[in-house]
Amino acid sequence: MSKRAMLIDVYYCTGCHSCEVACQQENGYEAKQFGILVTEHILNKKNGLTIDYVPYMTDLCNFCAARVADGGKPSCVKHCQARCITYGTLEEVMEEAKNCKKPMIFVK
Amino acid sequence: MGYKDDVKIVRTGAWSGGPGCHGGCGVELHIKDGKLIKVEGDESHPFMQGRLCPRALALTQYAYHPNRLQRPLKRVGARGEGKWAEISWEEALDEVEYNMNKIRKEYGPEAMVFGQGTGRDAGGSLIFLAYAYGSPNWTLFGLSGISCFTPRLAGMHMVCGDIVFEDAAQFSPLRYDDPDFVVPELMIVWARGMRGSQCADHYFTSHWVIDLMKRGTKIICIDPRMSWTATRSEKWLRPRPGTDGALALGFLHVIINEGLYDKEFVEKWCHGFDELKKRVQEYPPERVEEITWVPKEDIVQVARMYAKAKPASIRFGQPLDCNANSIGTMQALNALWAITGNLDVPGGNVIARPPYGVTIYPYSTHEVVQLYGQEFVDNMNKRRIGADKFPLVKNFRSWALSDSVIEQMETGNPYPIKGLYLYTNNFLACTAQDPKRHYEAVRKLDFNVVADIFMTPTAQAIADIVLPGTTFAEKDSVFTTGIPLNAIRKHIQVGECRSHWDVAFELAKRFNPSSVPWNNLNELFTERIGNSGLTYDELSKKVWELAPKDHPSGTCGYRRHEKGLLRPDGKPGFRTPTGKVELYSTSLESYGLDPLPSHMEPVESPVSTPEIYKEYPLILITGRRMPTMFHSEHRQVPWLRQFENEPIVELHPDTAAELGLNDGQWVWIEGTMGRCKRKLKITPVVHPKTAMAPHGWWLPETEGAAPSFYSTFEINVNNLIPMGKNGTAGYGGAPIKTMLCKIYPLSEGDTIPTENTKMNQLDFTDSYDIVNAQEA
């Protein structure tokens, strides 16, 4: 079976925290217990400051196996307000990554 | 409705409480054994299309929080002592009825003031109750100049005769796939952050900007803060806070003098272009650079970019309401989208009306009259607080002016105020500028009611009776203030909590039976949504409804001014006295106000008060939003408090270094009015000449009784901000973006407000004493 993967277009993540709370609700995690964690990066580059919010799948993330088995999307994917997270097979998301401005892929 | 195993899944509209915001989105509630176990986005709902904000996703923690108010409370100690007895609803409503009837009998109904928080599912039930009781004094209590949205609404109505919003195909169920929609080539995002204003908000929710960016829209960002949007924009302008009106006039100067405007639209559909042209000559880019700190080359470049892009839209935020001449600022923005031919066209700024003209919470004079009739409204206007002094308070939307309410509480002139009924208004910690002055005025009243979902600093400080309110999952209601028309239905019960529509309906019957011709709320809602042709139960089955294109209510469709769909007389044109876009506003002129846009300096600024600026060299900006907390709400909810968990003030690294301050240390922010404590966060995104301090902070985990009131006075940034500085129009001018301040470390012996907060355990439970009723 193909490997499963999450594709994040970091360019569009606004750091709104929807994915983190969606994950905590779905999995019954307490506050500060994250299946997906968004970190803020403010960097001083040659052309000035940049802000990026970078979602990171932790070891508590199981790609919402039960939801997916049920025909749904992982909770973070569904609720992401920027629509910057995609779930699929590695091959599918590799293809999709070609359309992203700043893609990042997690594979399980 | 469906079932999955033993879980019932229902779709409903979502509108505060819970997420707190202005609503519009649709959700699925997952309910097991009568208990809400999960909230999901509703993918069949066009507003968010399945997406959801963190506050809606945290609803289970909010609804079942151990500190939810679950029974009515009666004060048993002195006011503010923090001692309460639980009483039955019957007893609570009897108390409210008795005390408010006493005030009405002795002083007249206008002696009661009815205050709400921001524009949520509060306004409709509160104006309904106030008008049934007979008081004209419905207000957004505490907010100076009602400086949130109402000034922008007034400005738009004075120029365009309607509300105008940036187009993201939100009026079509097909959204971006609607064949009539055109993706804007350019969008100016003016004074509106992405992260904080990402809630479903009236006619627009901010992640639609991203939907448009992905479809090719280029962004221009205007914001003193280096926001996320600024880093993704073609061009970012960083004006001095409070100078947006001058900047808009600078753009108009370039567009008009270089002939970049839409001559056909101006000739055919605009009134007063020559007068506007004359006025903008006062704002050449060189002068505007001096006022705004924005380089003149940038002003010229952005003006040209906006005028040449077709179509282009402007998205604008609350800071524009904070200048005392916010109406003038909005006149300039309206002129921008009108003269460039971007009004009422796809992908531009479009006329926004509620579906089928249904109104529950009125956003304009038209809507107040629609609900209550011209004669009744005229009569109310005569007695409304502030209407005698401020023409827009008299003539637009029917709010009492909060600043004048406080002055009248203090003086008793022209008539005494004796009671306050608040629904989800936490003025002490959030809404009110100069909160101490508000506290002193309100604590002297004869009778105060606070209806809210949690115990708040405001309820602790001033309430005699506290009524427990509901989340959206616990109530029947209708959402109409944006799009689409949503039905909200009750699916769970928490404690003895009751929706405010339910409470207002029963109290209105007691105060004035003739004002309640309906047998129940279901009938009331059916009558209110009558124009849609649906009953409330029918709408509930559909959950949401948008009016078809070119429906006479003018809900959707474009170029409706050409088709005669905007004016009540059916003629082409706009709903203004001249039938045209009034670049020169005849309405404002008839009220004795400036018919043309202009800039006004803030009450304190480097320009208007250079002496004060020497001692207080930073411009204090408050009111920036957080994605996880709506105004003063959500401080108790672990899933939401886990992110920004302390009251901070943000300084630029250079500024902090100059002051010798370190990241994470507690500091005083002090201005000419007073001071407050904050924890310092050093970040390069803020302008070096500004300090940014989010508003609405209180600490539910600290002492609730006087004098602490959950630490609110200690950390309230509004201590530095005066009320009563609103301009001649009445609306606008809470100087929450422009007061001057200085920042210095705490002294030895100053306590740190969060020193006992169990931040690691995320335990934010509050405390108030329930005294046995017999004991009391």
JSON list of N, CA, C and O in Angstrom, two decimals, chain A residues 11 13-18 24-26 29 31-32 34 49 51-53 67 70 73 78-79 81-83, chain B residues 4 38-41 43 48-49 51-54 57 195 198 207 210 214 226 228 232 639 642-643 762:
[
{"chain": "A", "resi": 11, "resn": "TYR", "atom": "N", "xyz": [3.11, 28.72, 2.77]},
{"chain": "A", "resi": 11, "resn": "TYR", "atom": "CA", "xyz": [2.92, 30.12, 2.35]},
{"chain": "A", "resi": 11, "resn": "TYR", "atom": "C", "xyz": [1.57, 30.67, 2.81]},
{"chain": "A", "resi": 11, "resn": "TYR", "atom": "O", "xyz": [1.46, 31.83, 3.14]},
{"chain": "A", "resi": 13, "resn": "CYS", "atom": "N", "xyz": [-0.43, 29.48, 5.39]},
{"chain": "A", "resi": 13, "resn": "CYS", "atom": "CA", "xyz": [-0.83, 29.29, 6.79]},
{"chain": "A", "resi": 13, "resn": "CYS", "atom": "C", "xyz": [-0.76, 30.63, 7.52]},
{"chain": "A", "resi": 13, "resn": "CYS", "atom": "O", "xyz": [0.27, 31.30, 7.51]},
{"chain": "A", "resi": 14, "resn": "THR", "atom": "N", "xyz": [-1.88, 31.01, 8.16]},
{"chain": "A", "resi": 14, "resn": "THR", "atom": "CA", "xyz": [-1.93, 32.29, 8.87]},
{"chain": "A", "resi": 14, "resn": "THR", "atom": "C", "xyz": [-1.74, 32.13, 10.37]},
{"chain": "A", "resi": 14, "resn": "THR", "atom": "O", "xyz": [-1.80, 33.10, 11.10]},
{"chain": "A", "resi": 15, "resn": "GLY", "atom": "N", "xyz": [-1.58, 30.92, 10.84]},
{"chain": "A", "resi": 15, "resn": "GLY", "atom": "CA", "xyz": [-1.42, 30.71, 12.28]},
{"chain": "A", "resi": 15, "resn": "GLY", "atom": "C", "xyz": [-2.70, 30.92, 13.05]},
{"chain": "A", "resi": 15, "resn": "GLY", "atom": "O", "xyz": [-2.68, 31.40, 14.19]},
{"chain": "A", "resi": 16, "resn": "CYS", "atom": "N", "xyz": [-3.85, 30.54, 12.47]},
{"chain": "A", "resi": 16, "resn": "CYS", "atom": "CA", "xyz": [-5.13, 30.83, 13.12]},
{"chain": "A", "resi": 16, "resn": "CYS", "atom": "C", "xyz": [-5.48, 29.83, 14.22]},
{"chain": "A", "resi": 16, "resn": "CYS", "atom": "O", "xyz": [-6.43, 30.03, 14.95]},
{"chain": "A", "resi": 17, "resn": "HIS", "atom": "N", "xyz": [-4.72, 28.73, 14.32]},
{"chain": "A", "resi": 17, "resn": "HIS", "atom": "CA", "xyz": [-4.88, 27.71, 15.37]},
{"chain": "A", "resi": 17, "resn": "HIS", "atom": "C", "xyz": [-6.07, 26.78, 15.17]},
{"chain": "A", "resi": 17, "resn": "HIS", "atom": "O", "xyz": [-6.34, 25.94, 16.04]},
{"chain": "A", "resi": 18, "resn": "SER", "atom": "N", "xyz": [-6.81, 26.88, 14.07]},
{"chain": "A", "resi": 18, "resn": "SER", "atom": "CA", "xyz": [-7.95, 25.98, 13.86]},
{"chain": "A", "resi": 18, "resn": "SER", "atom": "C", "xyz": [-7.50, 24.52, 13.84]},
{"chain": "A", "resi": 18, "resn": "SER", "atom": "O", "xyz": [-8.13, 23.65, 14.44]},
{"chain": "A", "resi": 24, "resn": "GLN", "atom": "N", "xyz": [-7.23, 18.54, 18.73]},
{"chain": "A", "resi": 24, "resn": "GLN", "atom": "CA", "xyz": [-7.43, 18.26, 20.16]},
{"chain": "A", "resi": 24, "resn": "GLN", "atom": "C", "xyz": [-8.85, 17.78, 20.42]},
{"chain": "A", "resi": 24, "resn": "GLN", "atom": "O", "xyz": [-9.08, 16.87, 21.20]},
{"chain": "A", "resi": 25, "resn": "GLN", "atom": "N", "xyz": [-9.81, 18.41, 19.72]},
{"chain": "A", "resi": 25, "resn": "GLN", "atom": "CA", "xyz": [-11.19, 18.00, 19.89]},
{"chain": "A", "resi": 25, "resn": "GLN", "atom": "C", "xyz": [-11.40, 16.57, 19.36]},
{"chain": "A", "resi": 25, "resn": "GLN", "atom": "O", "xyz": [-12.01, 15.73, 20.02]},
{"chain": "A", "resi": 26, "resn": "GLU", "atom": "N", "xyz": [-10.87, 16.32, 18.18]},
{"chain": "A", "resi": 26, "resn": "GLU", "atom": "CA", "xyz": [-11.07, 15.02, 17.54]},
{"chain": "A", "resi": 26, "resn": "GLU", "atom": "C", "xyz": [-10.50, 13.88, 18.38]},
{"chain": "A", "resi": 26, "resn": "GLU", "atom": "O", "xyz": [-11.09, 12.82, 18.51]},
{"chain": "A", "resi": 29, "resn": "TYR", "atom": "N", "xyz": [-7.50, 15.39, 23.12]},
{"chain": "A", "resi": 29, "resn": "TYR", "atom": "CA", "xyz": [-6.27, 15.84, 23.76]},
{"chain": "A", "resi": 29, "resn": "TYR", "atom": "C", "xyz": [-6.53, 17.06, 24.63]},
{"chain": "A", "resi": 29, "resn": "TYR", "atom": "O", "xyz": [-7.35, 17.91, 24.31]},
{"chain": "A", "resi": 31, "resn": "ALA", "atom": "N", "xyz": [-5.34, 20.67, 26.48]},
{"chain": "A", "resi": 31, "resn": "ALA", "atom": "CA", "xyz": [-4.58, 21.81, 26.01]},
{"chain": "A", "resi": 31, "resn": "ALA", "atom": "C", "xyz": [-3.09, 21.51, 26.17]},
{"chain": "A", "resi": 31, "resn": "ALA", "atom": "O", "xyz": [-2.70, 20.78, 27.08]},
{"chain": "A", "resi": 32, "resn": "LYS", "atom": "N", "xyz": [-2.29, 22.03, 25.28]},
{"chain": "A", "resi": 32, "resn": "LYS", "atom": "CA", "xyz": [-0.84, 21.86, 25.25]},
{"chain": "A", "resi": 32, "resn": "LYS", "atom": "C", "xyz": [-0.41, 20.46, 24.76]},
{"chain": "A", "resi": 32, "resn": "LYS", "atom": "O", "xyz": [0.77, 20.16, 24.69]},
{"chain": "A", "resi": 34, "resn": "PHE", "atom": "N", "xyz": [-0.47, 18.33, 21.59]},
{"chain": "A", "resi": 34, "resn": "PHE", "atom": "CA", "xyz": [-0.75, 18.65, 20.19]},
{"chain": "A", "resi": 34, "resn": "PHE", "atom": "C", "xyz": [-0.47, 17.49, 19.24]},
{"chain": "A", "resi": 34, "resn": "PHE", "atom": "O", "xyz": [0.61, 16.91, 19.28]},
{"chain": "A", "resi": 49, "resn": "LEU", "atom": "N", "xyz": [11.92, 41.62, 6.84]},
{"chain": "A", "resi": 49, "resn": "LEU", "atom": "CA", "xyz": [11.38, 40.61, 7.74]},
{"chain": "A", "resi": 49, "resn": "LEU", "atom": "C", "xyz": [10.38, 39.71, 7.01]},
{"chain": "A", "resi": 49, "resn": "LEU", "atom": "O", "xyz": [9.68, 40.16, 6.12]},
{"chain": "A", "resi": 51, "resn": "ILE", "atom": "N", "xyz": [7.31, 36.61, 7.94]},
{"chain": "A", "resi": 51, "resn": "ILE", "atom": "CA", "xyz": [6.56, 35.86, 8.95]},
{"chain": "A", "resi": 51, "resn": "ILE", "atom": "C", "xyz": [6.08, 34.57, 8.30]},
{"chain": "A", "resi": 51, "resn": "ILE", "atom": "O", "xyz": [5.46, 34.61, 7.25]},
{"chain": "A", "resi": 52, "resn": "ASP", "atom": "N", "xyz": [6.39, 33.45, 8.92]},
{"chain": "A", "resi": 52, "resn": "ASP", "atom": "CA", "xyz": [5.82, 32.18, 8.48]},
{"chain": "A", "resi": 52, "resn": "ASP", "atom": "C", "xyz": [5.24, 31.45, 9.67]},
{"chain": "A", "resi": 52, "resn": "ASP", "atom": "O", "xyz": [5.82, 31.48, 10.76]},
{"chain": "A", "resi": 53, "resn": "TYR", "atom": "N", "xyz": [4.11, 30.82, 9.45]},
{"chain": "A", "resi": 53, "resn": "TYR", "atom": "CA", "xyz": [3.55, 29.91, 10.45]},
{"chain": "A", "resi": 53, "resn": "TYR", "atom": "C", "xyz": [3.73, 28.51, 9.91]},
{"chain": "A", "resi": 53, "resn": "TYR", "atom": "O", "xyz": [3.33, 28.22, 8.78]},
{"chain": "A", "resi": 67, "resn": "ARG", "atom": "N", "xyz": [-11.19, 8.55, 11.01]},
{"chain": "A", "resi": 67, "resn": "ARG", "atom": "CA", "xyz": [-11.99, 9.42, 10.13]},
{"chain": "A", "resi": 67, "resn": "ARG", "atom": "C", "xyz": [-11.78, 9.04, 8.67]},
{"chain": "A", "resi": 67, "resn": "ARG", "atom": "O", "xyz": [-12.72, 8.99, 7.88]},
{"chain": "A", "resi": 70, "resn": "ASP", "atom": "N", "xyz": [-13.39, 6.01, 7.59]},
{"chain": "A", "resi": 70, "resn": "ASP", "atom": "CA", "xyz": [-14.82, 6.26, 7.48]},
{"chain": "A", "resi": 70, "resn": "ASP", "atom": "C", "xyz": [-15.16, 7.10, 6.24]},
{"chain": "A", "resi": 70, "resn": "ASP", "atom": "O", "xyz": [-16.30, 7.51, 6.06]},
{"chain": "A", "resi": 73, "resn": "LYS", "atom": "N", "xyz": [-12.10, 13.33, 5.89]},
{"chain": "A", "resi": 73, "resn": "LYS", "atom": "CA", "xyz": [-10.76, 13.92, 5.85]},
{"chain": "A", "resi": 73, "resn": "LYS", "atom": "C", "xyz": [-10.24, 14.03, 7.29]},
{"chain": "A", "resi": 73, "resn": "LYS", "atom": "O", "xyz": [-11.05, 14.14, 8.21]},
{"chain": "A", "resi": 78, "resn": "LYS", "atom": "N", "xyz": [-9.86, 19.27, 7.11]},
{"chain": "A", "resi": 78, "resn": "LYS", "atom": "CA", "xyz": [-11.22, 19.79, 6.87]},
{"chain": "A", "resi": 78, "resn": "LYS", "atom": "C", "xyz": [-11.38, 21.21, 7.39]},
{"chain": "A", "resi": 78, "resn": "LYS", "atom": "O", "xyz": [-11.99, 22.05, 6.74]},
{"chain": "A", "resi": 79, "resn": "HIS", "atom": "N", "xyz": [-10.83, 21.47, 8.59]},
{"chain": "A", "resi": 79, "resn": "HIS", "atom": "CA", "xyz": [-11.15, 22.74, 9.25]},
{"chain": "A", "resi": 79, "resn": "HIS", "atom": "C", "xyz": [-10.16, 23.86, 8.97]},
{"chain": "A", "resi": 79, "resn": "HIS", "atom": "O", "xyz": [-10.41, 25.01, 9.31]},
{"chain": "A", "resi": 81, "resn": "GLN", "atom": "N", "xyz": [-8.62, 26.91, 7.90]},
{"chain": "A", "resi": 81, "resn": "GLN", "atom": "CA", "xyz": [-9.32, 28.04, 7.29]},
{"chain": "A", "resi": 81, "resn": "GLN", "atom": "C", "xyz": [-8.62, 28.54, 6.02]},
{"chain": "A", "resi": 81, "resn": "GLN", "atom": "O", "xyz": [-9.25, 29.10, 5.14]},
{"chain": "A", "resi": 82, "resn": "ALA", "atom": "N", "xyz": [-7.30, 28.33, 5.95]},
{"chain": "A", "resi": 82, "resn": "ALA", "atom": "CA", "xyz": [-6.56, 28.76, 4.77]},
{"chain": "A", "resi": 82, "resn": "ALA", "atom": "C", "xyz": [-6.56, 27.70, 3.68]},
{"chain": "A", "resi": 82, "resn": "ALA", "atom": "O", "xyz": [-6.02, 27.92, 2.60]},
{"chain": "A", "resi": 83, "resn": "ARG", "atom": "N", "xyz": [-7.15, 26.54, 3.97]},
{"chain": "A", "resi": 83, "resn": "ARG", "atom": "CA", "xyz": [-7.14, 25.41, 3.04]},
{"chain": "A", "resi": 83, "resn": "ARG", "atom": "C", "xyz": [-5.72, 25.14, 2.55]},
{"chain": "A", "resi": 83, "resn": "ARG", "atom": "O", "xyz": [-5.48, 25.03, 1.34]},
{"chain": "B", "resi": 4, "resn": "LYS", "atom": "N", "xyz": [-25.23, 8.51, 13.55]},
{"chain": "B", "resi": 4, "resn": "LYS", "atom": "CA", "xyz": [-24.12, 7.63, 13.28]},
{"chain": "B", "resi": 4, "resn": "LYS", "atom": "C", "xyz": [-23.89, 6.85, 14.57]},
{"chain": "B", "resi": 4, "resn": "LYS", "atom": "O", "xyz": [-23.56, 7.44, 15.59]},
{"chain": "B", "resi": 38, "resn": "LYS", "atom": "N", "xyz": [-19.05, 16.97, 20.02]},
{"chain": "B", "resi": 38, "resn": "LYS", "atom": "CA", "xyz": [-18.12, 17.46, 18.99]},
{"chain": "B", "resi": 38, "resn": "LYS", "atom": "C", "xyz": [-18.81, 18.50, 18.10]},
{"chain": "B", "resi": 38, "resn": "LYS", "atom": "O", "xyz": [-20.02, 18.43, 17.89]},
{"chain": "B", "resi": 39, "resn": "VAL", "atom": "N", "xyz": [-18.00, 19.42, 17.59]},
{"chain": "B", "resi": 39, "resn": "VAL", "atom": "CA", "xyz": [-18.49, 20.40, 16.61]},
{"chain": "B", "resi": 39, "resn": "VAL", "atom": "C", "xyz": [-17.65, 20.28, 15.35]},
{"chain": "B", "resi": 39, "resn": "VAL", "atom": "O", "xyz": [-16.42, 20.23, 15.43]},
{"chain": "B", "resi": 40, "resn": "GLU", "atom": "N", "xyz": [-18.30, 20.21, 14.22]},
{"chain": "B", "resi": 40, "resn": "GLU", "atom": "CA", "xyz": [-17.58, 20.15, 12.94]},
{"chain": "B", "resi": 40, "resn": "GLU", "atom": "C", "xyz": [-18.11, 21.25, 12.02]},
{"chain": "B", "resi": 40, "resn": "GLU", "atom": "O", "xyz": [-19.26, 21.70, 12.16]},
{"chain": "B", "resi": 41, "resn": "GLY", "atom": "N", "xyz": [-17.32, 21.64, 11.05]},
{"chain": "B", "resi": 41, "resn": "GLY", "atom": "CA", "xyz": [-17.82, 22.55, 10.03]},
{"chain": "B", "resi": 41, "resn": "GLY", "atom": "C", "xyz": [-18.83, 21.85, 9.13]},
{"chain": "B", "resi": 41, "resn": "GLY", "atom": "O", "xyz": [-18.79, 20.63, 8.98]},
{"chain": "B", "resi": 43, "resn": "GLU", "atom": "N", "xyz": [-19.95, 21.29, 5.53]},
{"chain": "B", "resi": 43, "resn": "GLU", "atom": "CA", "xyz": [-19.41, 21.47, 4.18]},
{"chain": "B", "resi": 43, "resn": "GLU", "atom": "C", "xyz": [-20.46, 21.92, 3.17]},
{"chain": "B", "resi": 43, "resn": "GLU", "atom": "O", "xyz": [-20.13, 22.42, 2.10]},
{"chain": "B", "resi": 48, "resn": "MET", "atom": "N", "xyz": [-18.49, 29.22, 5.18]},
{"chain": "B", "resi": 48, "resn": "MET", "atom": "CA", "xyz": [-17.15, 28.72, 5.49]},
{"chain": "B", "resi": 48, "resn": "MET", "atom": "C", "xyz": [-16.85, 27.42, 4.74]},
{"chain": "B", "resi": 48, "resn": "MET", "atom": "O", "xyz": [-15.74, 26.93, 4.79]},
{"chain": "B", "resi": 49, "resn": "GLN", "atom": "N", "xyz": [-17.83, 26.83, 4.12]},
{"chain": "B", "resi": 49, "resn": "GLN", "atom": "CA", "xyz": [-17.65, 25.62, 3.31]},
{"chain": "B", "resi": 49, "resn": "GLN", "atom": "C", "xyz": [-16.93, 24.50, 4.07]},
{"chain": "B", "resi": 49, "resn": "GLN", "atom": "O", "xyz": [-16.05, 23.84, 3.52]},
{"chain": "B", "resi": 51, "resn": "ARG", "atom": "N", "xyz": [-15.02, 24.80, 6.75]},
{"chain": "B", "resi": 51, "resn": "ARG", "atom": "CA", "xyz": [-13.94, 25.25, 7.62]},
{"chain": "B", "resi": 51, "resn": "ARG", "atom": "C", "xyz": [-14.52, 25.78, 8.93]},
{"chain": "B", "resi": 51, "resn": "ARG", "atom": "O", "xyz": [-15.72, 26.10, 8.99]},
{"chain": "B", "resi": 52, "resn": "LEU", "atom": "N", "xyz": [-13.69, 25.95, 9.93]},
{"chain": "B", "resi": 52, "resn": "LEU", "atom": "CA", "xyz": [-14.20, 26.47, 11.19]},
{"chain": "B", "resi": 52, "resn": "LEU", "atom": "C", "xyz": [-13.08, 27.12, 11.99]},
{"chain": "B", "resi": 52, "resn": "LEU", "atom": "O", "xyz": [-11.93, 26.71, 11.89]},
{"chain": "B", "resi": 53, "resn": "CYS", "atom": "N", "xyz": [-13.44, 28.13, 12.79]},
{"chain": "B", "resi": 53, "resn": "CYS", "atom": "CA", "xyz": [-12.44, 28.82, 13.59]},
{"chain": "B", "resi": 53, "resn": "CYS", "atom": "C", "xyz": [-12.18, 28.04, 14.89]},
{"chain": "B", "resi": 53, "resn": "CYS", "atom": "O", "xyz": [-12.97, 27.20, 15.29]},
{"chain": "B", "resi": 54, "resn": "PRO", "atom": "N", "xyz": [-11.07, 28.32, 15.55]},
{"chain": "B", "resi": 54, "resn": "PRO", "atom": "CA", "xyz": [-10.75, 27.57, 16.77]},
{"chain": "B", "resi": 54, "resn": "PRO", "atom": "C", "xyz": [-11.78, 27.77, 17.89]},
{"chain": "B", "resi": 54, "resn": "PRO", "atom": "O", "xyz": [-11.98, 26.86, 18.70]},
{"chain": "B", "resi": 57, "resn": "LEU", "atom": "N", "xyz": [-14.60, 25.45, 17.28]},
{"chain": "B", "resi": 57, "resn": "LEU", "atom": "CA", "xyz": [-14.12, 24.08, 17.49]},
{"chain": "B", "resi": 57, "resn": "LEU", "atom": "C", "xyz": [-13.95, 23.75, 18.97]},
{"chain": "B", "resi": 57, "resn": "LEU", "atom": "O", "xyz": [-13.92, 22.59, 19.36]},
{"chain": "B", "resi": 195, "resn": "ARG", "atom": "N", "xyz": [-5.07, 37.35, 10.96]},
{"chain": "B", "resi": 195, "resn": "ARG", "atom": "CA", "xyz": [-5.19, 36.32, 11.99]},
{"chain": "B", "resi": 195, "resn": "ARG", "atom": "C", "xyz": [-6.31, 36.65, 12.96]},
{"chain": "B", "resi": 195, "resn": "ARG", "atom": "O", "xyz": [-7.10, 35.80, 13.32]},
{"chain": "B", "resi": 198, "resn": "GLN", "atom": "N", "xyz": [-10.11, 36.76, 11.68]},
{"chain": "B", "resi": 198, "resn": "GLN", "atom": "CA", "xyz": [-10.40, 35.60, 10.85]},
{"chain": "B", "resi": 198, "resn": "GLN", "atom": "C", "xyz": [-11.75, 34.96, 11.19]},
{"chain": "B", "resi": 198, "resn": "GLN", "atom": "O", "xyz": [-12.13, 33.96, 10.61]},
{"chain": "B", "resi": 207, "resn": "HIS", "atom": "N", "xyz": [-10.43, 34.67, 5.74]},
{"chain": "B", "resi": 207, "resn": "HIS", "atom": "CA", "xyz": [-9.73, 33.67, 4.93]},
{"chain": "B", "resi": 207, "resn": "HIS", "atom": "C", "xyz": [-10.22, 33.65, 3.48]},
{"chain": "B", "resi": 207, "resn": "HIS", "atom": "O", "xyz": [-9.58, 33.02, 2.63]},
{"chain": "B", "resi": 210, "resn": "ILE", "atom": "N", "xyz": [-7.54, 34.78, 1.32]},
{"chain": "B", "resi": 210, "resn": "ILE", "atom": "CA", "xyz": [-6.62, 33.74, 0.84]},
{"chain": "B", "resi": 210, "resn": "ILE", "atom": "C", "xyz": [-7.23, 32.99, -0.35]},
{"chain": "B", "resi": 210, "resn": "ILE", "atom": "O", "xyz": [-6.53, 32.70, -1.33]},
{"chain": "B", "resi": 214, "resn": "LYS", "atom": "N", "xyz": [-5.26, 32.87, -3.91]},
{"chain": "B", "resi": 214, "resn": "LYS", "atom": "CA", "xyz": [-4.96, 31.63, -4.66]},
{"chain": "B", "resi": 214, "resn": "LYS", "atom": "C", "xyz": [-5.51, 31.71, -6.08]},
{"chain": "B", "resi": 214, "resn": "LYS", "atom": "O", "xyz": [-5.05, 31.00, -6.97]},
{"chain": "B", "resi": 226, "resn": "MET", "atom": "N", "xyz": [3.55, 45.10, 10.99]},
{"chain": "B", "resi": 226, "resn": "MET", "atom": "CA", "xyz": [3.92, 44.20, 9.91]},
{"chain": "B", "resi": 226, "resn": "MET", "atom": "C", "xyz": [3.12, 42.91, 10.11]},
{"chain": "B", "resi": 226, "resn": "MET", "atom": "O", "xyz": [3.53, 42.01, 10.84]},
{"chain": "B", "resi": 228, "resn": "TRP", "atom": "N", "xyz": [0.81, 39.47, 8.88]},
{"chain": "B", "resi": 228, "resn": "TRP", "atom": "CA", "xyz": [0.97, 38.37, 7.92]},
{"chain": "B", "resi": 228, "resn": "TRP", "atom": "C", "xyz": [0.64, 38.86, 6.52]},
{"chain": "B", "resi": 228, "resn": "TRP", "atom": "O", "xyz": [1.34, 38.59, 5.55]},
{"chain": "B", "resi": 232, "resn": "ARG", "atom": "N", "xyz": [2.76, 39.26, 2.63]},
{"chain": "B", "resi": 232, "resn": "ARG", "atom": "CA", "xyz": [2.30, 38.60, 1.40]},
{"chain": "B", "resi": 232, "resn": "ARG", "atom": "C", "xyz": [1.75, 39.59, 0.39]},
{"chain": "B", "resi": 232, "resn": "ARG", "atom": "O", "xyz": [1.01, 39.23, -0.52]},
{"chain": "B", "resi": 639, "resn": "TRP", "atom": "N", "xyz": [-8.33, 25.17, 25.75]},
{"chain": "B", "resi": 639, "resn": "TRP", "atom": "CA", "xyz": [-7.94, 25.03, 24.35]},
{"chain": "B", "resi": 639, "resn": "TRP", "atom": "C", "xyz": [-7.69, 26.39, 23.69]},
{"chain": "B", "resi": 639, "resn": "TRP", "atom": "O", "xyz": [-7.05, 26.45, 22.64]},
{"chain": "B", "resi": 642, "resn": "GLN", "atom": "N", "xyz": [-4.44, 28.43, 25.74]},
{"chain": "B", "resi": 642, "resn": "GLN", "atom": "CA", "xyz": [-3.12, 27.82, 25.63]},
{"chain": "B", "resi": 642, "resn": "GLN", "atom": "C", "xyz": [-2.19, 28.58, 24.67]},
{"chain": "B", "resi": 642, "resn": "GLN", "atom": "O", "xyz": [-0.98, 28.38, 24.68]},
{"chain": "B", "resi": 643, "resn": "PHE", "atom": "N", "xyz": [-2.74, 29.47, 23.86]},
{"chain": "B", "resi": 643, "resn": "PHE", "atom": "CA", "xyz": [-1.89, 30.16, 22.88]},
{"chain": "B", "resi": 643, "resn": "PHE", "atom": "C", "xyz": [-1.39, 31.50, 23.46]},
{"chain": "B", "resi": 643, "resn": "PHE", "atom": "O", "xyz": [-0.36, 31.53, 24.09]},
{"chain": "B", "resi": 762, "resn": "LEU", "atom": "N", "xyz": [-2.85, 24.87, 33.13]},
{"chain": "B", "resi": 762, "resn": "LEU", "atom": "CA", "xyz": [-3.92, 25.49, 32.36]},
{"chain": "B", "resi": 762, "resn": "LEU", "atom": "C", "xyz": [-5.22, 25.51, 33.15]},
{"chain": "B", "resi": 762, "resn": "LEU", "atom": "O", "xyz": [-6.28, 25.17, 32.65]}
]
